[in-house]
GROMACS .gro file of C-alpha atoms in nm:
model
  515
    1UNK     CA    1  -4.318   8.519  -5.982
    2UNK     CA    2  -4.502   8.840  -6.071
    3UNK     CA    3  -4.619   9.054  -5.780
    4UNK     CA    4  -4.954   9.224  -5.754
    5UNK     CA    5  -5.017   9.584  -5.839
    6UNK     CA    6  -5.250   9.882  -5.827
    7UNK     CA    7  -5.264  10.217  -6.008
    8UNK     CA    8  -5.373  10.516  -5.800
    9UNK     CA    9  -5.516  10.764  -6.050
   10UNK     CA   10  -5.674  11.102  -5.977
   11UNK     CA   11  -5.960  11.310  -6.110
   12UNK     CA   12  -5.723  11.608  -6.124
   13UNK     CA   13  -5.368  11.706  -6.043
   14UNK     CA   14  -5.324  11.743  -5.667
   15UNK     CA   15  -5.622  11.521  -5.589
   16UNK     CA   16  -5.404  11.335  -5.339
   17UNK     CA   17  -5.246  11.060  -5.551
   18UNK     CA   18  -4.899  11.099  -5.401
   19UNK     CA   19  -5.008  11.081  -5.038
   20UNK     CA   20  -5.260  10.802  -5.100
   21UNK     CA   21  -4.989  10.599  -5.276
   22UNK     CA   22  -4.755  10.659  -4.982
   23UNK     CA   23  -5.030  10.567  -4.736
   24UNK     CA   24  -5.102  10.239  -4.914
   25UNK     CA   25  -4.729  10.161  -4.919
   26UNK     CA   26  -4.697  10.224  -4.544
   27UNK     CA   27  -5.012  10.022  -4.466
   28UNK     CA   28  -4.886   9.728  -4.673
   29UNK     CA   29  -4.533   9.723  -4.532
   30UNK     CA   30  -4.676   9.724  -4.180
   31UNK     CA   31  -4.867   9.410  -4.282
   32UNK     CA   32  -4.541   9.245  -4.383
   33UNK     CA   33  -4.589   9.294  -4.759
   34UNK     CA   34  -4.274   9.370  -4.959
   35UNK     CA   35  -4.395   9.674  -5.156
   36UNK     CA   36  -4.246   9.935  -5.389
   37UNK     CA   37  -4.383  10.260  -5.537
   38UNK     CA   38  -4.376  10.345  -5.907
   39UNK     CA   39  -4.454  10.643  -6.130
   40UNK     CA   40  -4.377  10.596  -6.496
   41UNK     CA   41  -4.352  10.966  -6.575
   42UNK     CA   42  -4.332  11.255  -6.332
   43UNK     CA   43  -4.322  11.629  -6.400
   44UNK     CA   44  -4.162  11.811  -6.110
   45UNK     CA   45  -3.886  12.047  -6.003
   46UNK     CA   46  -3.865  11.867  -5.668
   47UNK     CA   47  -3.621  11.584  -5.721
   48UNK     CA   48  -3.388  11.358  -5.525
   49UNK     CA   49  -3.065  11.167  -5.588
   50UNK     CA   50  -3.060  10.794  -5.516
   51UNK     CA   51  -2.756  10.615  -5.376
   52UNK     CA   52  -2.657  10.501  -5.725
   53UNK     CA   53  -2.658  10.864  -5.843
   54UNK     CA   54  -2.992  10.869  -6.027
   55UNK     CA   55  -3.231  11.165  -6.020
   56UNK     CA   56  -3.596  11.084  -5.947
   57UNK     CA   57  -3.898  11.275  -5.819
   58UNK     CA   58  -3.897  11.351  -5.447
   59UNK     CA   59  -4.250  11.214  -5.421
   60UNK     CA   60  -4.126  10.870  -5.526
   61UNK     CA   61  -3.834  10.892  -5.282
   62UNK     CA   62  -4.086  10.973  -5.008
   63UNK     CA   63  -4.307  10.681  -5.115
   64UNK     CA   64  -4.005  10.451  -5.104
   65UNK     CA   65  -3.945  10.568  -4.748
   66UNK     CA   66  -4.309  10.489  -4.673
   67UNK     CA   67  -4.248  10.141  -4.812
   68UNK     CA   68  -3.922  10.116  -4.611
   69UNK     CA   69  -3.713  10.044  -4.921
   70UNK     CA   70  -3.424  10.225  -5.084
   71UNK     CA   71  -3.539  10.447  -5.374
   72UNK     CA   72  -3.406  10.359  -5.720
   73UNK     CA   73  -3.440  10.490  -6.074
   74UNK     CA   74  -3.677  10.200  -6.152
   75UNK     CA   75  -3.941  10.373  -5.938
   76UNK     CA   76  -3.952  10.684  -6.160
   77UNK     CA   77  -3.795  10.607  -6.499
   78UNK     CA   78  -3.903  10.934  -6.666
   79UNK     CA   79  -3.878  11.272  -6.493
   80UNK     CA   80  -3.963  11.598  -6.670
   81UNK     CA   81  -3.812  11.914  -6.522
   82UNK     CA   82  -3.979  12.225  -6.666
   83UNK     CA   83  -3.745  12.501  -6.780
   84UNK     CA   84  -4.023  12.720  -6.921
   85UNK     CA   85  -4.393  12.701  -7.002
   86UNK     CA   86  -4.308  12.517  -7.324
   87UNK     CA   87  -4.005  12.296  -7.261
   88UNK     CA   88  -3.863  12.052  -7.007
   89UNK     CA   89  -3.545  11.863  -6.943
   90UNK     CA   90  -3.608  11.490  -6.988
   91UNK     CA   91  -3.444  11.267  -6.728
   92UNK     CA   92  -3.444  10.899  -6.826
   93UNK     CA   93  -3.345  10.634  -6.571
   94UNK     CA   94  -3.200  10.906  -6.352
   95UNK     CA   95  -2.986  11.082  -6.616
   96UNK     CA   96  -3.070  11.386  -6.833
   97UNK     CA   97  -3.103  11.297  -7.200
   98UNK     CA   98  -3.205  11.631  -7.350
   99UNK     CA   99  -3.439  11.927  -7.356
  100UNK     CA  100  -3.770  11.892  -7.540
  101UNK     CA  101  -4.068  12.111  -7.614
  102UNK     CA  102  -4.410  11.983  -7.508
  103UNK     CA  103  -4.490  11.914  -7.874
  104UNK     CA  104  -4.164  11.726  -7.918
  105UNK     CA  105  -4.233  11.513  -7.614
  106UNK     CA  106  -4.605  11.443  -7.644
  107UNK     CA  107  -4.636  11.464  -8.022
  108UNK     CA  108  -4.822  11.704  -8.252
  109UNK     CA  109  -5.154  11.698  -8.435
  110UNK     CA  110  -5.154  11.426  -8.697
  111UNK     CA  111  -5.267  11.491  -9.054
  112UNK     CA  112  -5.432  11.804  -9.183
  113UNK     CA  113  -5.732  11.804  -8.952
  114UNK     CA  114  -5.689  11.944  -8.600
  115UNK     CA  115  -5.949  11.696  -8.483
  116UNK     CA  116  -5.735  11.394  -8.565
  117UNK     CA  117  -5.560  11.201  -8.291
  118UNK     CA  118  -5.214  11.289  -8.172
  119UNK     CA  119  -4.924  11.097  -8.316
  120UNK     CA  120  -4.647  11.000  -8.076
  121UNK     CA  121  -4.351  11.219  -7.992
  122UNK     CA  122  -4.057  11.119  -7.774
  123UNK     CA  123  -4.299  11.003  -7.505
  124UNK     CA  124  -4.413  10.712  -7.720
  125UNK     CA  125  -4.054  10.587  -7.749
  126UNK     CA  126  -4.034  10.564  -7.370
  127UNK     CA  127  -4.331  10.332  -7.329
  128UNK     CA  128  -4.134  10.006  -7.348
  129UNK     CA  129  -3.859  10.119  -7.103
  130UNK     CA  130  -4.127  10.233  -6.857
  131UNK     CA  131  -4.312   9.900  -6.875
  132UNK     CA  132  -3.980   9.714  -6.840
  133UNK     CA  133  -3.908   9.903  -6.516
  134UNK     CA  134  -4.253   9.824  -6.381
  135UNK     CA  135  -4.217   9.456  -6.466
  136UNK     CA  136  -3.873   9.441  -6.304
  137UNK     CA  137  -4.020   9.582  -5.984
  138UNK     CA  138  -4.310   9.336  -5.999
  139UNK     CA  139  -4.065   9.047  -6.032
  140UNK     CA  140  -3.888   9.163  -5.713
  141UNK     CA  141  -4.168   9.285  -5.486
  142UNK     CA  142  -4.493   9.133  -5.360
  143UNK     CA  143  -4.679   9.445  -5.471
  144UNK     CA  144  -4.611   9.762  -5.669
  145UNK     CA  145  -4.831  10.065  -5.603
  146UNK     CA  146  -4.826  10.294  -5.905
  147UNK     CA  147  -4.913  10.661  -5.905
  148UNK     CA  148  -5.077  10.819  -6.207
  149UNK     CA  149  -5.034  11.178  -6.324
  150UNK     CA  150  -5.296  11.447  -6.375
  151UNK     CA  151  -5.611  11.269  -6.488
  152UNK     CA  152  -5.647  10.941  -6.682
  153UNK     CA  153  -5.920  11.113  -6.887
  154UNK     CA  154  -5.686  11.359  -7.061
  155UNK     CA  155  -5.820  11.244  -7.397
  156UNK     CA  156  -5.582  11.462  -7.597
  157UNK     CA  157  -5.284  11.266  -7.459
  158UNK     CA  158  -5.426  10.913  -7.431
  159UNK     CA  159  -5.256  10.764  -7.738
  160UNK     CA  160  -4.910  10.836  -7.601
  161UNK     CA  161  -4.987  10.783  -7.231
  162UNK     CA  162  -4.715  10.610  -7.029
  163UNK     CA  163  -4.830  10.694  -6.678
  164UNK     CA  164  -5.207  10.637  -6.648
  165UNK     CA  165  -5.426  10.396  -6.848
  166UNK     CA  166  -5.143  10.320  -7.089
  167UNK     CA  167  -4.948  10.130  -6.826
  168UNK     CA  168  -5.265  10.005  -6.653
  169UNK     CA  169  -5.378   9.835  -6.972
  170UNK     CA  170  -5.031   9.706  -7.064
  171UNK     CA  171  -4.972   9.559  -6.716
  172UNK     CA  172  -5.339   9.472  -6.645
  173UNK     CA  173  -5.341   9.686  -6.331
  174UNK     CA  174  -5.663   9.760  -6.144
  175UNK     CA  175  -5.722  10.134  -6.101
  176UNK     CA  176  -5.862  10.329  -5.808
  177UNK     CA  177  -5.948  10.692  -5.886
  178UNK     CA  178  -5.889  10.948  -5.609
  179UNK     CA  179  -6.100  11.265  -5.591
  180UNK     CA  180  -6.054  11.572  -5.369
  181UNK     CA  181  -6.400  11.642  -5.226
  182UNK     CA  182  -6.275  11.954  -5.048
  183UNK     CA  183  -6.270  12.129  -5.387
  184UNK     CA  184  -6.628  12.031  -5.465
  185UNK     CA  185  -6.773  11.847  -5.763
  186UNK     CA  186  -6.623  11.510  -5.679
  187UNK     CA  187  -6.921  11.302  -5.800
  188UNK     CA  188  -6.914  11.469  -6.142
  189UNK     CA  189  -6.537  11.417  -6.150
  190UNK     CA  190  -6.566  11.044  -6.076
  191UNK     CA  191  -6.847  10.992  -6.327
  192UNK     CA  192  -6.690  11.208  -6.599
  193UNK     CA  193  -6.347  11.049  -6.560
  194UNK     CA  194  -6.496  10.704  -6.610
  195UNK     CA  195  -6.728  10.805  -6.893
  196UNK     CA  196  -6.447  10.959  -7.100
  197UNK     CA  197  -6.244  10.638  -7.110
  198UNK     CA  198  -6.249  10.372  -7.381
  199UNK     CA  199  -6.424  10.044  -7.295
  200UNK     CA  200  -6.088   9.865  -7.261
  201UNK     CA  201  -5.973  10.127  -7.009
  202UNK     CA  202  -6.302  10.128  -6.820
  203UNK     CA  203  -6.262   9.753  -6.760
  204UNK     CA  204  -5.974   9.838  -6.524
  205UNK     CA  205  -6.144  10.121  -6.330
  206UNK     CA  206  -6.234   9.927  -6.015
  207UNK     CA  207  -6.373  10.218  -5.816
  208UNK     CA  208  -6.311  10.538  -5.629
  209UNK     CA  209  -6.152  10.683  -5.317
  210UNK     CA  210  -6.282  11.010  -5.170
  211UNK     CA  211  -6.008  11.231  -5.024
  212UNK     CA  212  -6.017  11.530  -4.783
  213UNK     CA  213  -6.374  11.486  -4.653
  214UNK     CA  214  -6.494  11.708  -4.369
  215UNK     CA  215  -6.804  11.637  -4.163
  216UNK     CA  216  -7.048  11.351  -4.114
  217UNK     CA  217  -6.978  11.072  -4.361
  218UNK     CA  218  -7.339  10.947  -4.339
  219UNK     CA  219  -7.442  11.261  -4.532
  220UNK     CA  220  -7.216  11.148  -4.816
  221UNK     CA  221  -7.342  10.793  -4.838
  222UNK     CA  222  -7.654  10.859  -5.054
  223UNK     CA  223  -7.427  11.015  -5.317
  224UNK     CA  224  -7.190  10.719  -5.305
  225UNK     CA  225  -7.485  10.483  -5.351
  226UNK     CA  226  -7.607  10.680  -5.655
  227UNK     CA  227  -7.256  10.682  -5.799
  228UNK     CA  228  -7.246  10.303  -5.761
  229UNK     CA  229  -7.577  10.267  -5.945
  230UNK     CA  230  -7.463  10.501  -6.224
  231UNK     CA  231  -7.121  10.345  -6.281
  232UNK     CA  232  -7.139   9.996  -6.134
  233UNK     CA  233  -6.831  10.080  -5.929
  234UNK     CA  234  -6.791  10.103  -5.555
  235UNK     CA  235  -6.610  10.355  -5.339
  236UNK     CA  236  -6.322  10.200  -5.146
  237UNK     CA  237  -6.308  10.459  -4.871
  238UNK     CA  238  -6.366  10.814  -4.756
  239UNK     CA  239  -6.047  10.968  -4.618
  240UNK     CA  240  -6.100  11.256  -4.376
  241UNK     CA  241  -5.930  11.592  -4.420
  242UNK     CA  242  -5.600  11.568  -4.231
  243UNK     CA  243  -5.380  11.869  -4.168
  244UNK     CA  244  -5.011  11.877  -4.253
  245UNK     CA  245  -4.991  11.570  -4.478
  246UNK     CA  246  -4.867  11.732  -4.801
  247UNK     CA  247  -4.537  11.544  -4.797
  248UNK     CA  248  -4.284  11.619  -5.075
  249UNK     CA  249  -4.541  11.728  -5.327
  250UNK     CA  250  -4.445  11.769  -5.689
  251UNK     CA  251  -4.473  12.146  -5.714
  252UNK     CA  252  -4.641  12.447  -5.554
  253UNK     CA  253  -4.583  12.612  -5.220
  254UNK     CA  254  -4.746  12.366  -4.981
  255UNK     CA  255  -4.427  12.272  -4.802
  256UNK     CA  256  -4.496  11.963  -4.595
  257UNK     CA  257  -4.365  12.031  -4.247
  258UNK     CA  258  -4.426  12.404  -4.282
  259UNK     CA  259  -4.790  12.312  -4.327
  260UNK     CA  260  -4.777  12.085  -4.025
  261UNK     CA  261  -4.627  12.361  -3.812
  262UNK     CA  262  -4.894  12.609  -3.915
  263UNK     CA  263  -5.190  12.374  -3.888
  264UNK     CA  264  -5.102  12.153  -3.592
  265UNK     CA  265  -5.032  12.207  -3.224
  266UNK     CA  266  -4.661  12.286  -3.204
  267UNK     CA  267  -4.436  12.315  -2.903
  268UNK     CA  268  -4.359  12.677  -2.807
  269UNK     CA  269  -4.013  12.823  -2.868
  270UNK     CA  270  -3.744  12.704  -2.629
  271UNK     CA  271  -3.590  13.052  -2.609
  272UNK     CA  272  -3.751  13.390  -2.566
  273UNK     CA  273  -3.775  13.473  -2.938
  274UNK     CA  274  -3.902  13.315  -3.257
  275UNK     CA  275  -3.686  13.309  -3.569
  276UNK     CA  276  -3.841  13.442  -3.890
  277UNK     CA  277  -3.727  13.285  -4.218
  278UNK     CA  278  -3.816  13.439  -4.555
  279UNK     CA  279  -3.772  13.221  -4.866
  280UNK     CA  280  -3.747  13.407  -5.197
  281UNK     CA  281  -4.006  13.249  -5.427
  282UNK     CA  282  -3.782  13.259  -5.735
  283UNK     CA  283  -3.908  13.147  -6.078
  284UNK     CA  284  -3.877  12.773  -6.149
  285UNK     CA  285  -3.808  12.714  -5.779
  286UNK     CA  286  -3.678  12.363  -5.720
  287UNK     CA  287  -3.647  12.152  -5.408
  288UNK     CA  288  -3.828  12.402  -5.190
  289UNK     CA  289  -3.853  12.109  -4.948
  290UNK     CA  290  -3.505  12.215  -4.828
  291UNK     CA  291  -3.678  12.449  -4.581
  292UNK     CA  292  -3.906  12.179  -4.437
  293UNK     CA  293  -3.649  12.100  -4.172
  294UNK     CA  294  -3.636  12.465  -4.064
  295UNK     CA  295  -4.014  12.479  -4.034
  296UNK     CA  296  -4.006  12.163  -3.821
  297UNK     CA  297  -3.822  12.350  -3.546
  298UNK     CA  298  -4.039  12.496  -3.265
  299UNK     CA  299  -4.019  12.872  -3.286
  300UNK     CA  300  -3.911  12.893  -3.651
  301UNK     CA  301  -4.164  13.065  -3.879
  302UNK     CA  302  -4.114  13.007  -4.253
  303UNK     CA  303  -4.284  13.205  -4.527
  304UNK     CA  304  -4.236  13.251  -4.902
  305UNK     CA  305  -4.191  13.607  -5.025
  306UNK     CA  306  -4.169  13.797  -5.353
  307UNK     CA  307  -4.126  14.159  -5.239
  308UNK     CA  308  -3.828  14.341  -5.093
  309UNK     CA  309  -4.038  14.481  -4.807
  310UNK     CA  310  -4.097  14.129  -4.682
  311UNK     CA  311  -3.728  14.080  -4.609
  312UNK     CA  312  -3.712  14.366  -4.360
  313UNK     CA  313  -3.819  14.171  -4.051
  314UNK     CA  314  -3.665  13.838  -4.157
  315UNK     CA  315  -3.390  13.694  -3.939
  316UNK     CA  316  -3.278  13.464  -4.221
  317UNK     CA  317  -3.338  13.491  -4.594
  318UNK     CA  318  -3.308  13.176  -4.804
  319UNK     CA  319  -3.251  13.195  -5.178
  320UNK     CA  320  -3.354  12.842  -5.283
  321UNK     CA  321  -3.271  12.620  -5.576
  322UNK     CA  322  -3.406  12.697  -5.921
  323UNK     CA  323  -3.408  12.540  -6.266
  324UNK     CA  324  -3.343  12.887  -6.408
  325UNK     CA  325  -3.052  13.055  -6.229
  326UNK     CA  326  -3.017  13.346  -6.473
  327UNK     CA  327  -3.394  13.396  -6.483
  328UNK     CA  328  -3.405  13.397  -6.102
  329UNK     CA  329  -3.123  13.653  -6.092
  330UNK     CA  330  -3.314  13.886  -6.325
  331UNK     CA  331  -3.631  13.838  -6.119
  332UNK     CA  332  -3.450  13.929  -5.795
  333UNK     CA  333  -3.320  14.247  -5.958
  334UNK     CA  334  -3.654  14.345  -6.112
  335UNK     CA  335  -3.833  14.318  -5.778
  336UNK     CA  336  -3.574  14.499  -5.570
  337UNK     CA  337  -3.487  14.182  -5.382
  338UNK     CA  338  -3.128  14.187  -5.509
  339UNK     CA  339  -3.069  14.528  -5.352
  340UNK     CA  340  -3.236  14.413  -5.031
  341UNK     CA  341  -3.005  14.108  -5.017
  342UNK     CA  342  -2.701  14.332  -5.071
  343UNK     CA  343  -2.812  14.558  -4.786
  344UNK     CA  344  -2.855  14.254  -4.560
  345UNK     CA  345  -2.505  14.132  -4.640
  346UNK     CA  346  -2.356  14.474  -4.568
  347UNK     CA  347  -2.537  14.485  -4.234
  348UNK     CA  348  -2.422  14.133  -4.136
  349UNK     CA  349  -2.775  13.990  -4.149
  350UNK     CA  350  -2.802  13.621  -4.244
  351UNK     CA  351  -2.857  13.498  -4.601
  352UNK     CA  352  -2.838  13.135  -4.718
  353UNK     CA  353  -2.817  13.039  -5.085
  354UNK     CA  354  -2.883  12.678  -5.185
  355UNK     CA  355  -2.784  12.538  -5.526
  356UNK     CA  356  -2.918  12.791  -5.781
  357UNK     CA  357  -2.954  13.037  -5.494
  358UNK     CA  358  -2.585  12.985  -5.413
  359UNK     CA  359  -2.493  13.053  -5.776
  360UNK     CA  360  -2.699  13.374  -5.775
  361UNK     CA  361  -2.500  13.504  -5.475
  362UNK     CA  362  -2.169  13.466  -5.659
  363UNK     CA  363  -1.973  13.718  -5.863
  364UNK     CA  364  -2.014  13.584  -6.214
  365UNK     CA  365  -2.208  13.320  -6.411
  366UNK     CA  366  -2.108  13.174  -6.747
  367UNK     CA  367  -2.412  12.992  -6.885
  368UNK     CA  368  -2.423  12.843  -7.234
  369UNK     CA  369  -2.630  12.545  -7.116
  370UNK     CA  370  -2.937  12.630  -6.908
  371UNK     CA  371  -3.032  12.983  -7.023
  372UNK     CA  372  -2.766  13.020  -7.297
  373UNK     CA  373  -2.730  13.378  -7.172
  374UNK     CA  374  -2.350  13.368  -7.177
  375UNK     CA  375  -2.172  13.592  -6.926
  376UNK     CA  376  -2.390  13.735  -6.649
  377UNK     CA  377  -2.288  13.920  -6.334
  378UNK     CA  378  -2.412  13.769  -6.009
  379UNK     CA  379  -2.500  13.959  -5.692
  380UNK     CA  380  -2.136  13.957  -5.580
  381UNK     CA  381  -2.208  13.859  -5.219
  382UNK     CA  382  -1.979  13.554  -5.231
  383UNK     CA  383  -1.635  13.513  -5.400
  384UNK     CA  384  -1.758  13.248  -5.642
  385UNK     CA  385  -1.758  13.216  -6.019
  386UNK     CA  386  -1.995  12.966  -6.178
  387UNK     CA  387  -1.963  12.791  -6.514
  388UNK     CA  388  -2.248  12.575  -6.643
  389UNK     CA  389  -2.140  12.233  -6.768
  390UNK     CA  390  -2.345  12.018  -7.004
  391UNK     CA  391  -2.311  11.717  -6.777
  392UNK     CA  392  -2.525  11.738  -6.465
  393UNK     CA  393  -2.370  11.679  -6.123
  394UNK     CA  394  -2.570  11.417  -5.931
  395UNK     CA  395  -2.419  11.319  -5.599
  396UNK     CA  396  -2.488  11.221  -5.238
  397UNK     CA  397  -2.209  11.399  -5.045
  398UNK     CA  398  -2.128  11.357  -4.676
  399UNK     CA  399  -1.916  11.608  -4.485
  400UNK     CA  400  -1.906  11.836  -4.186
  401UNK     CA  401  -1.977  12.200  -4.109
  402UNK     CA  402  -2.001  12.401  -3.787
  403UNK     CA  403  -1.856  12.099  -3.611
  404UNK     CA  404  -2.140  11.868  -3.712
  405UNK     CA  405  -2.181  11.583  -3.959
  406UNK     CA  406  -2.387  11.675  -4.268
  407UNK     CA  407  -2.548  11.467  -4.541
  408UNK     CA  408  -2.699  11.611  -4.858
  409UNK     CA  409  -2.750  11.562  -5.229
  410UNK     CA  410  -2.645  11.762  -5.534
  411UNK     CA  411  -2.838  11.827  -5.858
  412UNK     CA  412  -2.685  12.101  -6.073
  413UNK     CA  413  -2.517  12.194  -6.400
  414UNK     CA  414  -2.329  12.489  -6.251
  415UNK     CA  415  -1.969  12.429  -6.143
  416UNK     CA  416  -1.857  12.665  -5.867
  417UNK     CA  417  -1.504  12.805  -5.853
  418UNK     CA  418  -1.478  12.923  -5.491
  419UNK     CA  419  -1.210  13.192  -5.463
  420UNK     CA  420  -1.227  13.293  -5.097
  421UNK     CA  421  -1.431  13.306  -4.780
  422UNK     CA  422  -1.452  13.036  -4.516
  423UNK     CA  423  -1.525  12.682  -4.641
  424UNK     CA  424  -1.891  12.583  -4.599
  425UNK     CA  425  -1.980  12.235  -4.727
  426UNK     CA  426  -1.889  12.260  -5.100
  427UNK     CA  427  -1.935  12.639  -5.102
  428UNK     CA  428  -1.827  12.919  -4.875
  429UNK     CA  429  -1.926  13.170  -4.611
  430UNK     CA  430  -1.848  13.541  -4.593
  431UNK     CA  431  -1.972  13.701  -4.273
  432UNK     CA  432  -2.337  13.608  -4.241
  433UNK     CA  433  -2.379  13.501  -4.603
  434UNK     CA  434  -2.359  13.125  -4.668
  435UNK     CA  435  -2.375  12.934  -4.996
  436UNK     CA  436  -2.376  12.565  -5.090
  437UNK     CA  437  -2.494  12.332  -5.366
  438UNK     CA  438  -2.605  12.076  -5.108
  439UNK     CA  439  -2.978  12.013  -5.092
  440UNK     CA  440  -3.113  11.842  -4.780
  441UNK     CA  441  -2.829  11.952  -4.553
  442UNK     CA  442  -3.071  12.106  -4.301
  443UNK     CA  443  -3.224  11.763  -4.241
  444UNK     CA  444  -2.907  11.675  -4.046
  445UNK     CA  445  -3.030  11.759  -3.695
  446UNK     CA  446  -2.704  11.856  -3.528
  447UNK     CA  447  -2.596  12.078  -3.817
  448UNK     CA  448  -2.937  12.245  -3.839
  449UNK     CA  449  -2.929  12.335  -3.470
  450UNK     CA  450  -2.573  12.472  -3.499
  451UNK     CA  451  -2.669  12.675  -3.805
  452UNK     CA  452  -2.977  12.821  -3.634
  453UNK     CA  453  -2.767  12.920  -3.334
  454UNK     CA  454  -2.536  13.111  -3.570
  455UNK     CA  455  -2.833  13.276  -3.738
  456UNK     CA  456  -2.989  13.375  -3.407
  457UNK     CA  457  -2.662  13.529  -3.288
  458UNK     CA  458  -2.614  13.726  -3.611
  459UNK     CA  459  -2.979  13.838  -3.604
  460UNK     CA  460  -2.963  13.939  -3.240
  461UNK     CA  461  -3.246  13.702  -3.145
  462UNK     CA  462  -3.274  13.516  -2.817
  463UNK     CA  463  -3.382  13.206  -3.005
  464UNK     CA  464  -3.272  12.864  -2.885
  465UNK     CA  465  -3.310  12.553  -3.108
  466UNK     CA  466  -3.501  12.270  -2.944
  467UNK     CA  467  -3.249  12.006  -2.829
  468UNK     CA  468  -3.453  11.705  -2.941
  469UNK     CA  469  -3.616  11.786  -3.276
  470UNK     CA  470  -3.558  11.493  -3.511
  471UNK     CA  471  -3.656  11.562  -3.869
  472UNK     CA  472  -3.635  11.192  -3.957
  473UNK     CA  473  -3.866  11.100  -3.669
  474UNK     CA  474  -4.117  11.368  -3.774
  475UNK     CA  475  -4.118  11.235  -4.128
  476UNK     CA  476  -4.178  10.882  -3.999
  477UNK     CA  477  -4.468  11.008  -3.788
  478UNK     CA  478  -4.624  11.166  -4.095
  479UNK     CA  479  -4.584  10.849  -4.300
  480UNK     CA  480  -4.743  10.647  -4.020
  481UNK     CA  481  -5.034  10.892  -4.016
  482UNK     CA  482  -5.081  10.827  -4.388
  483UNK     CA  483  -5.080  10.454  -4.325
  484UNK     CA  484  -5.334  10.505  -4.045
  485UNK     CA  485  -5.565  10.697  -4.280
  486UNK     CA  486  -5.573  10.403  -4.522
  487UNK     CA  487  -5.604  10.140  -4.249
  488UNK     CA  488  -5.882  10.321  -4.060
  489UNK     CA  489  -6.087  10.476  -4.341
  490UNK     CA  490  -6.047  10.253  -4.649
  491UNK     CA  491  -6.178   9.904  -4.714
  492UNK     CA  492  -5.836   9.744  -4.687
  493UNK     CA  493  -5.963   9.389  -4.747
  494UNK     CA  494  -6.109   9.500  -5.079
  495UNK     CA  495  -5.793   9.693  -5.171
  496UNK     CA  496  -5.581   9.388  -5.094
  497UNK     CA  497  -5.801   9.174  -5.322
  498UNK     CA  498  -5.757   9.429  -5.600
  499UNK     CA  499  -5.380   9.428  -5.560
  500UNK     CA  500  -5.361   9.048  -5.559
  501UNK     CA  501  -5.635   8.958  -5.810
  502UNK     CA  502  -5.682   9.260  -6.036
  503UNK     CA  503  -5.999   9.443  -6.132
  504UNK     CA  504  -6.323   9.246  -6.095
  505UNK     CA  505  -6.472   9.111  -6.417
  506UNK     CA  506  -6.798   9.237  -6.558
  507UNK     CA  507  -6.761   9.606  -6.473
  508UNK     CA  508  -7.020   9.791  -6.686
  509UNK     CA  509  -6.938  10.037  -6.962
  510UNK     CA  510  -7.033  10.397  -6.886
  511UNK     CA  511  -7.117  10.589  -7.207
  512UNK     CA  512  -7.012  10.773  -7.412
  513UNK     CA  513  -6.653  10.647  -7.375
  514UNK     CA  514  -6.349  10.802  -7.539
  515UNK     CA  515  -6.435  11.025  -7.839
   0.00000   0.00000   0.00000
């Protein structure tokens, strides 16, 4: 039996597709529906490792948690991890299969005229595997809620699309388009998105969902009525602006729980001092969500920095993961941050390197894979030598540190040869400098509290970690809030009909259509 489905598209990137998809998943699972998330192709440096050792986007892992199911590679069969403005690593079914330029992936202009349609690149070859994953999920679950990417009206990429209307048409999925009204122009975005689609695609655009609305919704209703008359399509809900709901977004610096701490009422520090954490905003920063768990602690203030002066008052500096270790190392040196980190280490002030940040802190890097830079000297703060291997390490390790159990996940090409220091997870510690490849370790509550106590002691702060902060419980609260937004502010009966029955017949064509 084939389960129902829905595609959540967006007028733009960051319109709210990820959180709306998660909210629908949480609303459905609370109704007793067996639901799974899906995104055919994701472009992100924030990724996660599933239990079977597959790498997928963190947004899909978060959506799986919203659906209360274990994430799998089926939920995000294609992941693109940018390595520069022009190329990305292609991860297929959780494993890297190569590095491609944008032209190599999407295809180049066909024929002699620049106005002709694009012919398919590698992306076109992935269409059948993506559809096969979607159909496998639909054969297992009552419903599959799919997330689109960017906008479905990216007419230059439509012929090779495997994430928006391409899969909607192939799988006959109804589509709801999400628009961020907080940015302005949402009516033009809804109308223009619809009007730039081919008639066959427009048949599946069931309607719209307004996101991030502030104020009196009755003032919006005349516009929604006019939009209905212009397009023949209804609006399925107006979601209010809600603070601190940017959970595991694809890229950018809106860290989820950091946002919640800054925008919501937070318990005061347990001790007499706060703890200030500075995160170096290195190029191609990956898995910046590692610091979410720090920001969830009362009294911990997290900020991203790119100048040496901003490290002066920090009690802890985090050098996060990156898809470009050698590039990040050069950036740290160019901006004076490398010297500032060396001064911190000499003074016994805390520094934590995670994954690429750990590699940067070592003595030497041999890289013929990621940057192809060959031999490069690291910062020399940890007795570690790193060699980049062609095969990527993808793992879900469990261990202990500071007397506490720790879980994490590993995503890296660099192999660390640790030649001294005290053992620290898979890395080491020298004084107040720590390094590890383990992402997500700070989500282990007991370990995080023990680590923060060490940091506070080394920094001379009278900071005390809260005894009862549960990162997992906070994440569940956020996912429930997303489910509440859908349940309270969307027409859930109409959404359920869409998921079960598909797009209504007879939806009118909005000219001019695709050029």
